[in-house]
Short mmCIF file of C-alpha atoms in Angstrom, two decimals:
data_model
loop_
_atom_site.label_atom_id
_atom_site.label_comp_id
_atom_site.label_asym_id
_atom_site.label_seq_id
_atom_site.Cartn_x
_atom_site.Cartn_y
_atom_site.Cartn_z
CA MET J 1363 31.83 -24.54 81.39
CA ALA J 1364 31.78 -21.06 79.70
CA SER J 1365 32.55 -22.22 76.14
CA THR J 1366 30.13 -25.54 77.12
CA SER J 1367 27.04 -22.46 77.53
CA THR J 1368 29.04 -20.43 74.86
CA GLN J 1369 28.53 -23.43 72.01
CA LYS J 1370 24.50 -24.15 73.23
CA SER J 1371 23.57 -21.60 72.36
CA GLU J 1372 25.51 -21.65 68.99
CA GLU J 1373 23.12 -24.07 68.17
CA ARG J 1374 20.17 -23.19 69.72
CA GLY J 1375 20.93 -20.33 66.92
CA THR J 1376 21.03 -22.29 63.87
CA GLN J 1377 17.96 -24.03 65.15
CA GLU J 1378 15.83 -21.08 65.79
CA GLU J 1379 17.33 -19.52 61.85
CA PRO J 1380 15.60 -22.05 59.77
CA ASP J 1381 12.28 -21.49 61.03
CA GLN J 1382 12.50 -18.24 60.72
CA CYS J 1383 12.79 -18.29 57.51
CA ARG J 1384 10.29 -20.38 56.38
CA ASP J 1385 7.75 -18.11 58.62
CA ASN J 1386 9.37 -15.51 56.33
CA LYS J 1387 8.86 -17.73 53.03
CA ASP J 1388 4.71 -18.92 53.95
CA GLN J 1389 4.50 -14.61 54.69
CA CYS J 1390 5.45 -13.56 50.85
CA CYS J 1391 3.97 -16.64 49.58
CA THR J 1392 0.47 -15.35 51.30
CA ASN J 1393 1.04 -11.79 50.08
CA LYS J 1394 1.93 -13.11 46.32
CA GLU J 1395 -1.81 -14.96 46.79
CA GLU J 1396 -3.56 -11.90 48.77
CA SER J 1397 -1.88 -10.07 45.26
CA ARG J 1398 -3.23 -11.71 42.77
CA GLY J 1399 -6.31 -12.11 44.34
CA ASN J 1400 -6.23 -8.26 44.63
CA LEU J 1401 -5.54 -8.30 40.57
CA GLY J 1402 -9.05 -7.09 39.21
CA PHE J 1403 -11.54 -9.44 36.03
CA TYR J 1404 -14.26 -7.98 34.18
CA THR J 1405 -16.82 -9.75 32.36
CA CYS J 1406 -16.89 -8.24 29.28
CA PRO J 1407 -20.92 -7.74 28.22
CA LYS J 1408 -21.13 -8.91 24.84
CA SER J 1409 -18.08 -11.76 24.17
CA GLY J 1410 -19.00 -13.10 27.92
CA LYS J 1411 -15.02 -13.36 28.34
CA LYS J 1412 -12.89 -12.62 31.49
CA GLU J 1413 -10.77 -10.12 31.24
CA ARG J 1414 -7.83 -7.84 33.13
CA THR J 1415 -8.66 -4.05 34.57
CA CYS J 1416 -4.75 -3.46 36.18
CA ILE J 1417 -1.45 -2.72 33.08
CA GLN J 1418 1.05 -5.52 35.03
CA SER J 1419 3.30 -4.89 32.24
CA ARG J 1420 4.45 -2.43 29.17
CA THR J 1421 2.55 -3.76 26.42
CA ASP J 1422 -0.27 -3.39 27.80
CA ARG J 1423 -3.06 -0.93 27.06
CA LYS J 1424 -6.46 0.46 28.14
CA CYS J 1425 -9.53 -0.31 26.57
CA PRO J 1426 -9.47 2.65 24.26
CA VAL J 1427 -13.19 3.07 24.79
CA LYS J 1428 -13.29 5.77 26.70
CA ASN J 1429 -16.11 3.86 29.88
CA CYS J 1430 -14.63 0.55 29.30
CA PRO J 1431 -12.14 -0.47 32.08
CA VAL J 1432 -10.66 -3.68 30.83
CA VAL J 1433 -6.36 -3.91 30.13
CA VAL J 1434 -5.61 -6.47 27.26
CA ASP J 1435 -1.67 -6.51 25.49
CA ARG J 1436 -1.26 -3.84 22.99
CA ARG J 1437 -1.69 -6.80 19.79
CA ASP J 1438 -5.11 -7.93 21.40
CA VAL J 1439 -6.21 -4.50 21.25
CA LYS J 1440 -7.99 -4.46 18.15
CA ARG J 1441 -9.02 -7.56 18.42
CA HIS J 1442 -10.77 -7.07 22.26
CA CYS J 1443 -13.19 -3.73 19.84
CA PHE J 1444 -14.64 -6.16 17.60
CA GLU J 1445 -15.67 -8.48 20.58
CA GLU J 1446 -16.92 -5.52 22.55
CA HIS J 1447 -17.91 -2.56 20.56
CA LEU J 1448 -18.11 -2.59 17.08
CA SER J 1449 -20.38 -4.40 14.48
CA GLU J 1450 -18.42 -6.83 11.24
CA ILE J 1451 -18.74 -3.67 8.78
CA PHE J 1452 -16.38 -1.94 10.68
CA GLN J 1453 -13.44 -4.27 9.99
CA THR J 1454 -10.21 -2.93 7.90
CA TYR J 1455 -10.71 -5.48 5.08
CA HIS J 1456 -13.99 -7.19 3.60
CA SER J 1457 -14.63 -9.83 1.28
CA LYS J 1458 -14.35 -9.10 -2.75
CA ARG J 1459 -18.35 -9.85 -2.98
CA LEU J 1460 -18.73 -7.45 -0.45
CA MET J 1461 -16.23 -4.84 -2.05
CA GLU J 1462 -18.83 -5.03 -5.50
CA ASP J 1463 -22.03 -4.55 -3.83
CA ARG J 1464 -23.11 -0.77 -4.36
CA ARG J 1465 -25.91 -1.87 -1.51
CA PHE J 1466 -22.92 -2.40 1.00
CA HIS J 1467 -21.05 1.05 0.17
CA GLN J 1468 -24.51 2.66 0.77
CA HIS J 1469 -25.51 0.75 4.29
CA ARG J 1470 -21.59 1.59 5.25
CA ALA J 1471 -22.22 5.72 4.37
CA TYR J 1472 -25.63 5.46 6.08
CA VAL J 1473 -24.15 4.20 9.32
CA VAL J 1474 -22.29 7.08 8.78
CA MET J 1475 -24.67 9.63 8.63
CA LEU J 1476 -26.66 7.87 11.29
CA ILE J 1477 -23.50 8.21 13.91
CA ALA J 1478 -23.15 11.86 12.91
CA LYS J 1479 -26.09 12.61 13.58
CA TRP J 1480 -25.94 11.11 16.82
CA LEU J 1481 -22.43 12.18 17.95
CA THR J 1482 -23.34 15.96 17.25
CA ARG J 1483 -26.58 15.44 18.02
CA GLN J 1484 -27.62 17.68 15.26
CA GLU J 1485 -30.70 16.49 12.46
CA THR J 1486 -29.04 18.08 10.06
CA VAL J 1487 -25.39 17.29 10.18
CA THR J 1488 -23.26 18.47 7.67
CA ALA J 1489 -19.66 16.61 6.49
CA LYS J 1490 -18.08 19.47 7.78
CA ASP J 1491 -19.57 19.31 10.89
CA LEU J 1492 -18.77 15.21 11.10
CA VAL J 1493 -14.71 16.91 10.03
CA ASN J 1494 -15.21 19.54 12.87
CA PHE J 1495 -16.12 17.54 15.34
CA LEU J 1496 -13.49 14.18 14.74
CA ASN J 1497 -10.79 16.77 14.75
CA GLU J 1498 -11.55 18.09 17.75
CA LYS J 1499 -12.96 15.18 19.69
CA SER J 1500 -11.09 12.22 18.43
CA PHE J 1501 -7.46 11.28 19.23
CA VAL J 1502 -5.74 8.60 17.12
CA PRO J 1503 -1.81 7.93 17.59
CA ARG J 1504 0.14 8.74 15.90
CA SER J 1505 1.95 6.09 14.46
CA THR J 1506 -1.79 5.26 12.99
CA HIS J 1507 -1.71 5.18 8.79
CA VAL J 1508 -4.14 4.66 6.25
CA THR J 1509 -1.86 2.64 3.97
CA GLY J 1510 -2.85 0.47 0.50
CA ILE J 1511 -5.62 -1.48 0.52
CA GLN J 1512 -7.01 -0.23 3.71
CA MET J 1513 -7.68 3.37 1.55
CA GLN J 1514 -10.28 1.24 -0.17
CA VAL J 1515 -12.73 1.13 2.73
CA HIS J 1516 -13.28 4.43 3.01
CA ARG J 1517 -12.22 4.80 -0.93
CA THR J 1518 -15.76 3.15 -1.87
CA VAL J 1519 -18.19 4.58 -0.36
CA CYS J 1520 -16.65 8.25 -1.54
CA LYS J 1521 -17.15 7.38 -5.18
CA GLU J 1522 -20.75 6.10 -4.35
CA MET J 1523 -22.13 8.60 -2.05
CA GLY J 1524 -20.47 11.51 -5.01
CA TRP J 1525 -18.46 11.87 -1.23
CA THR J 1526 -14.40 13.67 -2.22
CA ASP J 1527 -12.20 11.16 -3.00
CA TYR J 1528 -8.84 12.40 -1.74
CA PHE J 1529 -5.76 10.40 -2.28
CA ARG J 1530 -4.32 9.88 1.32
CA TYR J 1531 -6.78 9.76 4.12
CA SER J 1532 -5.69 11.39 7.16
CA LEU J 1533 -6.99 10.03 10.73
CA ARG J 1534 -4.53 13.06 12.29
CA PRO J 1535 -6.11 15.26 11.42
CA VAL J 1536 -9.25 13.32 9.30
CA ASN J 1537 -9.80 14.86 6.30
CA SER J 1538 -12.63 13.15 5.07
CA PRO J 1539 -16.44 11.91 6.92
CA ALA J 1540 -15.19 8.06 5.41
CA CYS J 1541 -12.64 8.09 8.34
CA LEU J 1542 -15.49 7.55 10.87
CA LEU J 1543 -15.34 3.41 9.83
CA ASN J 1544 -12.20 3.39 10.76
CA TRP J 1545 -11.65 1.54 14.42
CA ARG J 1546 -10.10 3.97 15.77
CA VAL J 1547 -11.54 6.87 15.52
CA LEU J 1548 -14.76 5.05 15.79
CA THR J 1549 -14.08 3.96 19.38
CA SER J 1550 -12.25 7.26 20.64
CA VAL J 1551 -15.74 9.08 20.59
CA LEU J 1552 -18.04 5.94 20.90
CA HIS J 1553 -18.33 7.41 24.58
CA PHE J 1554 -20.45 10.54 23.25
CA LEU J 1555 -22.96 7.53 22.08
CA THR J 1556 -25.94 6.66 24.76
CA PRO J 1557 -25.38 3.45 26.52
CA GLU J 1558 -28.26 1.78 23.52
CA GLN J 1559 -26.81 4.04 20.73
CA GLN J 1560 -23.79 2.25 21.81
CA ASP J 1561 -25.14 -0.93 21.30
CA MET J 1562 -26.61 -0.15 17.92
CA VAL J 1563 -22.78 0.49 16.85
CA ALA J 1564 -21.02 -2.97 18.08
CA GLU J 1565 -23.88 -5.43 16.65
CA GLY J 1566 -26.91 -3.39 15.45
CA PHE J 1567 -25.52 -2.47 12.03
CA ASN J 1568 -24.26 -6.13 10.71
CA TYR J 1569 -25.23 -6.17 6.45
CA ASN J 1570 -27.75 -7.26 5.19
CA PRO J 1571 -28.31 -7.31 1.49
CA ARG J 1572 -31.54 -7.96 1.65
CA ASN J 1573 -33.02 -5.13 3.81
CA PRO J 1574 -30.71 -2.05 2.39
CA PRO J 1575 -31.02 1.77 2.59
CA GLU J 1576 -34.12 2.94 1.11
CA PRO J 1577 -33.03 5.05 -2.19
CA GLU J 1578 -35.01 8.55 -1.19
CA GLU J 1579 -33.48 8.43 2.21
CA LEU J 1580 -30.49 7.56 1.58
CA ALA J 1581 -31.17 10.25 -0.68
CA GLN J 1582 -32.67 12.83 1.48
CA MET J 1583 -29.87 12.29 4.04
CA ASN J 1584 -27.25 12.48 1.58
CA GLY J 1585 -28.09 16.14 0.30
CA SER J 1586 -28.48 17.55 3.93
CA PHE J 1587 -25.39 15.91 4.42
CA TRP J 1588 -23.11 17.00 1.50
CA PRO J 1589 -24.66 20.73 -0.33
CA VAL J 1590 -23.08 20.06 -3.24
CA PHE J 1591 -24.85 16.22 -3.87
CA VAL J 1592 -26.33 15.78 -7.16
CA ASP J 1593 -29.10 13.26 -7.51
CA LYS J 1594 -28.09 11.29 -11.03
CA THR J 1595 -31.22 10.06 -11.82
CA GLN J 1596 -33.11 13.42 -11.28
CA ILE J 1597 -29.89 14.87 -13.83
CA GLU J 1598 -30.80 11.84 -16.41
CA SER J 1599 -34.38 12.26 -16.53
CA ALA J 1600 -33.57 16.46 -16.85
CA ILE J 1601 -31.44 15.73 -19.65
CA LEU J 1602 -34.23 13.52 -20.94
CA GLN J 1603 -36.51 16.09 -20.79
CA LYS J 1604 -34.29 19.10 -22.56
CA GLU J 1605 -33.76 16.51 -25.61
CA GLU J 1606 -37.85 15.87 -26.27
CA GLU J 1607 -37.74 20.01 -26.22
CA GLU J 1608 -35.22 20.33 -28.86
CA ASP J 1609 -36.17 17.71 -31.21
CA ASN J 1610 -40.29 19.91 -30.95
CA PHE J 1611 -37.91 22.45 -31.29
CA VAL J 1612 -36.31 21.52 -34.50
CA SER J 1613 -39.93 19.48 -36.06
CA GLN J 1614 -41.50 23.33 -35.28
CA GLN J 1615 -37.96 24.79 -37.33
CA GLU J 1616 -38.57 23.23 -40.37
CA GLU J 1617 -42.69 23.63 -41.15
CA ARG J 1618 -42.19 27.83 -40.96
CA THR J 1619 -42.32 28.80 -44.57
CA ILE J 1620 -39.68 31.83 -45.42
CA VAL J 1621 -41.80 33.87 -47.98
CA MET J 1622 -39.61 35.74 -50.23
CA ASP J 1623 -41.77 38.80 -51.49
CA GLU J 1624 -41.03 41.01 -49.79
CA PRO J 1625 -37.71 41.03 -48.07
CA GLU J 1626 -38.15 43.88 -45.42
CA GLU J 1627 -40.76 41.77 -43.19
CA ILE J 1628 -38.06 38.68 -43.18
CA HIS J 1629 -36.47 38.23 -39.77
CA TYR J 1630 -33.92 36.01 -38.65
CA GLU J 1631 -33.33 34.07 -35.32
CA SER J 1632 -29.40 33.26 -35.75
CA GLU J 1633 -29.98 32.33 -32.43
CA ASN J 1634 -31.79 29.87 -33.02
CA LEU J 1635 -32.40 28.74 -35.95
CA ASN J 1636 -30.39 25.29 -37.02
CA VAL J 1637 -28.75 24.09 -39.96
CA SER J 1638 -31.65 22.18 -41.61
CA SER J 1639 -33.19 25.55 -41.77
CA THR J 1640 -30.44 27.62 -42.37
CA SER J 1641 -29.33 25.59 -45.70
CA TYR J 1642 -33.21 25.60 -47.39
CA SER J 1643 -33.27 29.14 -47.13
CA LEU J 1644 -30.34 29.24 -49.25
CA VAL J 1645 -30.76 27.25 -51.73
CA GLU J 1646 -34.41 29.39 -52.21
CA ASN J 1647 -32.64 32.59 -51.98
CA LYS J 1648 -30.83 30.99 -54.60
CA ASN J 1649 -33.63 29.89 -57.13
CA LYS J 1650 -34.84 33.08 -56.60
CA LYS J 1651 -31.00 35.30 -57.59
CA ARG J 1652 -31.73 33.11 -61.04
CA LYS J 1653 -35.20 34.02 -61.60
CA LEU J 1654 -34.84 37.70 -60.79
CA GLN J 1655 -31.85 38.55 -62.77
CA SER J 1656 -33.09 35.88 -65.84
CA SER J 1657 -36.79 38.20 -66.01
CA ILE J 1658 -34.13 41.88 -65.73
CA GLU J 1659 -31.83 40.26 -68.71
CA ASN J 1660 -35.14 39.99 -70.87
CA ASN J 1661 -35.34 42.98 -69.43
CA ASP J 1662 -32.81 44.94 -70.43
CA THR J 1663 -33.39 44.04 -73.77
CA ASP J 1664 -36.05 46.25 -74.35
CA ALA J 1665 -35.62 50.01 -74.76
CA HIS J 1666 -38.52 50.96 -72.34
CA HIS J 1667 -38.61 49.77 -68.72
CA THR J 1668 -42.06 49.56 -67.19
CA SER J 1669 -42.64 50.68 -63.19
CA GLU J 1670 -43.14 46.57 -63.26
CA ASN J 1671 -39.58 45.43 -64.03
CA GLU J 1672 -38.13 48.80 -61.96
CA THR J 1673 -39.87 47.20 -59.82
CA ALA J 1674 -38.45 43.84 -60.35
CA ILE J 1675 -34.59 44.97 -60.22
CA LEU J 1676 -34.90 46.84 -57.37
CA LEU J 1677 -35.99 43.10 -55.25
CA GLY J 1678 -33.66 41.88 -57.63
CA SER J 1679 -30.75 44.02 -55.77
CA GLN J 1680 -31.66 43.30 -53.00
CA VAL J 1681 -32.20 39.74 -52.80
CA SER J 1682 -28.25 39.51 -54.74
CA GLN J 1683 -26.98 41.30 -52.18
CA LEU J 1684 -29.21 39.77 -49.07
CA ALA J 1685 -28.46 36.00 -50.37
CA GLU J 1686 -24.63 37.33 -51.41
CA SER J 1687 -23.69 38.04 -47.79
CA GLN J 1688 -25.62 34.85 -46.50
CA VAL J 1689 -23.68 32.80 -49.71
CA GLU J 1690 -20.56 32.33 -47.24
CA PRO J 1691 -21.10 33.06 -43.87
CA SER J 1692 -18.60 33.77 -41.15
CA SER J 1693 -17.46 31.33 -38.19
CA SER J 1694 -19.19 33.17 -35.93
CA GLN J 1695 -22.38 33.24 -37.78
CA LEU J 1696 -22.25 29.06 -38.13
CA LYS J 1697 -21.67 28.50 -34.29
CA SER J 1698 -24.21 30.91 -33.79
CA ARG J 1699 -26.38 28.85 -36.14
CA GLN J 1700 -25.69 25.43 -34.92
CA SER J 1701 -28.13 23.87 -32.87
CA PRO J 1702 -27.25 24.00 -28.56
CA GLN J 1703 -25.16 21.20 -27.52
CA VAL J 1704 -26.34 18.32 -25.12
CA PRO J 1705 -26.54 19.07 -21.65
CA THR J 1706 -23.50 16.94 -20.08
CA ILE J 1707 -22.22 15.78 -16.45
CA VAL J 1708 -19.39 17.30 -15.00
CA VAL J 1709 -17.66 16.70 -11.75
CA ILE J 1710 -15.83 19.99 -10.63
CA GLN J 1711 -13.66 19.94 -7.33
CA TYR J 1712 -12.53 23.11 -6.24
CA GLY J 1713 -10.27 22.01 -3.04
CA GLY J 1714 -11.97 19.89 -0.73
CA LEU J 1715 -14.82 20.44 -2.33
CA GLN J 1716 -15.86 18.61 -5.17
CA CYS J 1717 -19.96 19.01 -6.72
CA MET J 1718 -21.40 17.60 -9.64
CA ALA J 1719 -23.51 20.25 -12.53
CA ARG J 1720 -24.94 20.23 -16.01
CA VAL J 1721 -23.59 22.23 -18.21
CA SER J 1722 -23.15 22.85 -21.97
CA SER J 1723 -21.11 25.21 -22.65
CA MET J 1724 -17.85 27.14 -20.68
CA THR J 1725 -20.87 30.39 -20.06
CA GLU J 1726 -22.63 27.70 -17.56
CA LEU J 1727 -19.40 26.57 -16.31
CA TYR J 1728 -18.20 29.45 -15.61
CA LYS J 1729 -21.03 30.50 -13.88
CA VAL J 1730 -21.82 27.47 -11.66
CA VAL J 1731 -18.31 27.73 -10.95
CA THR J 1732 -18.91 31.35 -9.06
CA GLU J 1733 -22.73 30.76 -8.00
CA ARG J 1734 -21.06 27.34 -6.18
CA PHE J 1735 -17.47 28.14 -5.25
CA PRO J 1736 -18.08 32.16 -4.94
CA GLU J 1737 -14.33 32.23 -2.66
CA SER J 1738 -12.68 31.42 -5.57
CA GLY J 1739 -12.14 34.73 -7.63
CA ASN J 1740 -10.56 34.20 -10.81
CA VAL J 1741 -9.83 30.75 -11.32
CA SER J 1742 -8.72 28.64 -14.54
CA LEU J 1743 -10.20 25.30 -15.44
CA ILE J 1744 -8.53 22.06 -15.89
CA CYS J 1745 -8.83 19.11 -17.34
CA GLU J 1746 -6.65 16.36 -16.92
CA GLY J 1747 -4.03 18.99 -17.25
CA THR J 1748 -5.32 20.48 -19.97
CA VAL J 1749 -6.51 24.79 -19.47
CA LEU J 1750 -10.16 24.63 -21.02
CA ASP J 1751 -10.93 27.67 -23.28
CA ASP J 1752 -13.88 29.54 -23.98
CA SER J 1753 -14.67 27.45 -27.19
CA VAL J 1754 -14.36 24.22 -25.88
CA CYS J 1755 -17.00 21.80 -27.00
CA PHE J 1756 -18.00 19.69 -24.16
CA ASP J 1757 -18.32 16.35 -26.47
CA LEU J 1758 -14.94 16.35 -27.53
CA LEU J 1759 -13.97 16.18 -22.72
CA GLY J 1760 -15.81 12.16 -23.00
CA HIS J 1761 -18.12 10.96 -20.09
CA ARG J 1762 -18.34 13.10 -17.62
CA PRO J 1763 -15.25 14.81 -17.54
CA HIS J 1764 -13.68 16.15 -14.17
CA ILE J 1765 -13.03 19.85 -14.17
CA GLU J 1766 -10.66 21.32 -11.68
CA VAL J 1767 -11.08 24.67 -10.87
CA ARG J 1768 -7.54 26.88 -9.81
CA ARG J 1769 -7.08 30.23 -9.12
CA LEU J 1770 -4.44 31.84 -10.73
CA GLN J 1771 -1.46 33.40 -9.23
#
């Protein structure tokens, strides 16, 4: 009897165990469904896509925009940023047609300067202010580098606006205001903008070839953003005006006549006389010298000299001395009598700064370097690997030479 009861209890236990496992399985499935239900989703307002808001794997990454709750795979971070936060002008690559369009680069530079005002909350912000702000506030992964063709996005803007063109553009630390065009740098500081400004960055900066930035407004903004910027049109008009003044000066010098009857009243302006007037005066002096010498020889045959002959001898000796001193002038005198050189536009670079200036001599170039870069001290000027001497003629350096300023060790 006891064995029979024990056998029945064991059979009852084997029947209850499957039922308990079935109940546990149902409860486990319910918990999984509840956990899936607890997973948050966020509907992006611009693209309308539903994105996750929690991390599920090691490859998941949060959106770099601080106020955005979206979590995506690391390969989809850039896709999400351009779908939701950035317009197409911040793309890494652009078509060849756009890269050859100067107005497109001017438009992107305009966007950089406008966002710089928004970020720093300064109406007259400079490139240095923007770079300092980005180095302090932006965060870019250490593994991020700008290499190869990606640098063209920054380099084209810098060349178009006269900003310093670096051999390598760095995102950490930032070394150029054009680095704001990089999507990683911009998304890391978007939370400093107002919601309206963020909407402009996402949708309002698309390039329209029919509506480029106004040249006057762009030049004014760039003048305060990059203080050493020089307007090319103003330089060219100033050069034309200077050439007209020099032509008028030459014509006035050619009309002037030099009277040789009274040598003591002759005045020479060695710094302003041009070559044509100098050669004219030399020929005139030689002719007068021959006439006076012939008259002196005729008077020597006579035994008695009148007072007029004595005056002629004295005048002849003075004129001969003056003519001999001008027949073979020294090199320094020739250099001083040459017409002034036409002003040349040069690009001056010192460290991370760069400026454009209009100079006509090495003296003016040293003066510009001293005024623009007072902290440089004693420096040497180098053009294409060659140290420039004080006697260098700018006509030999070509069109718009690049001058590098190096401090003497």
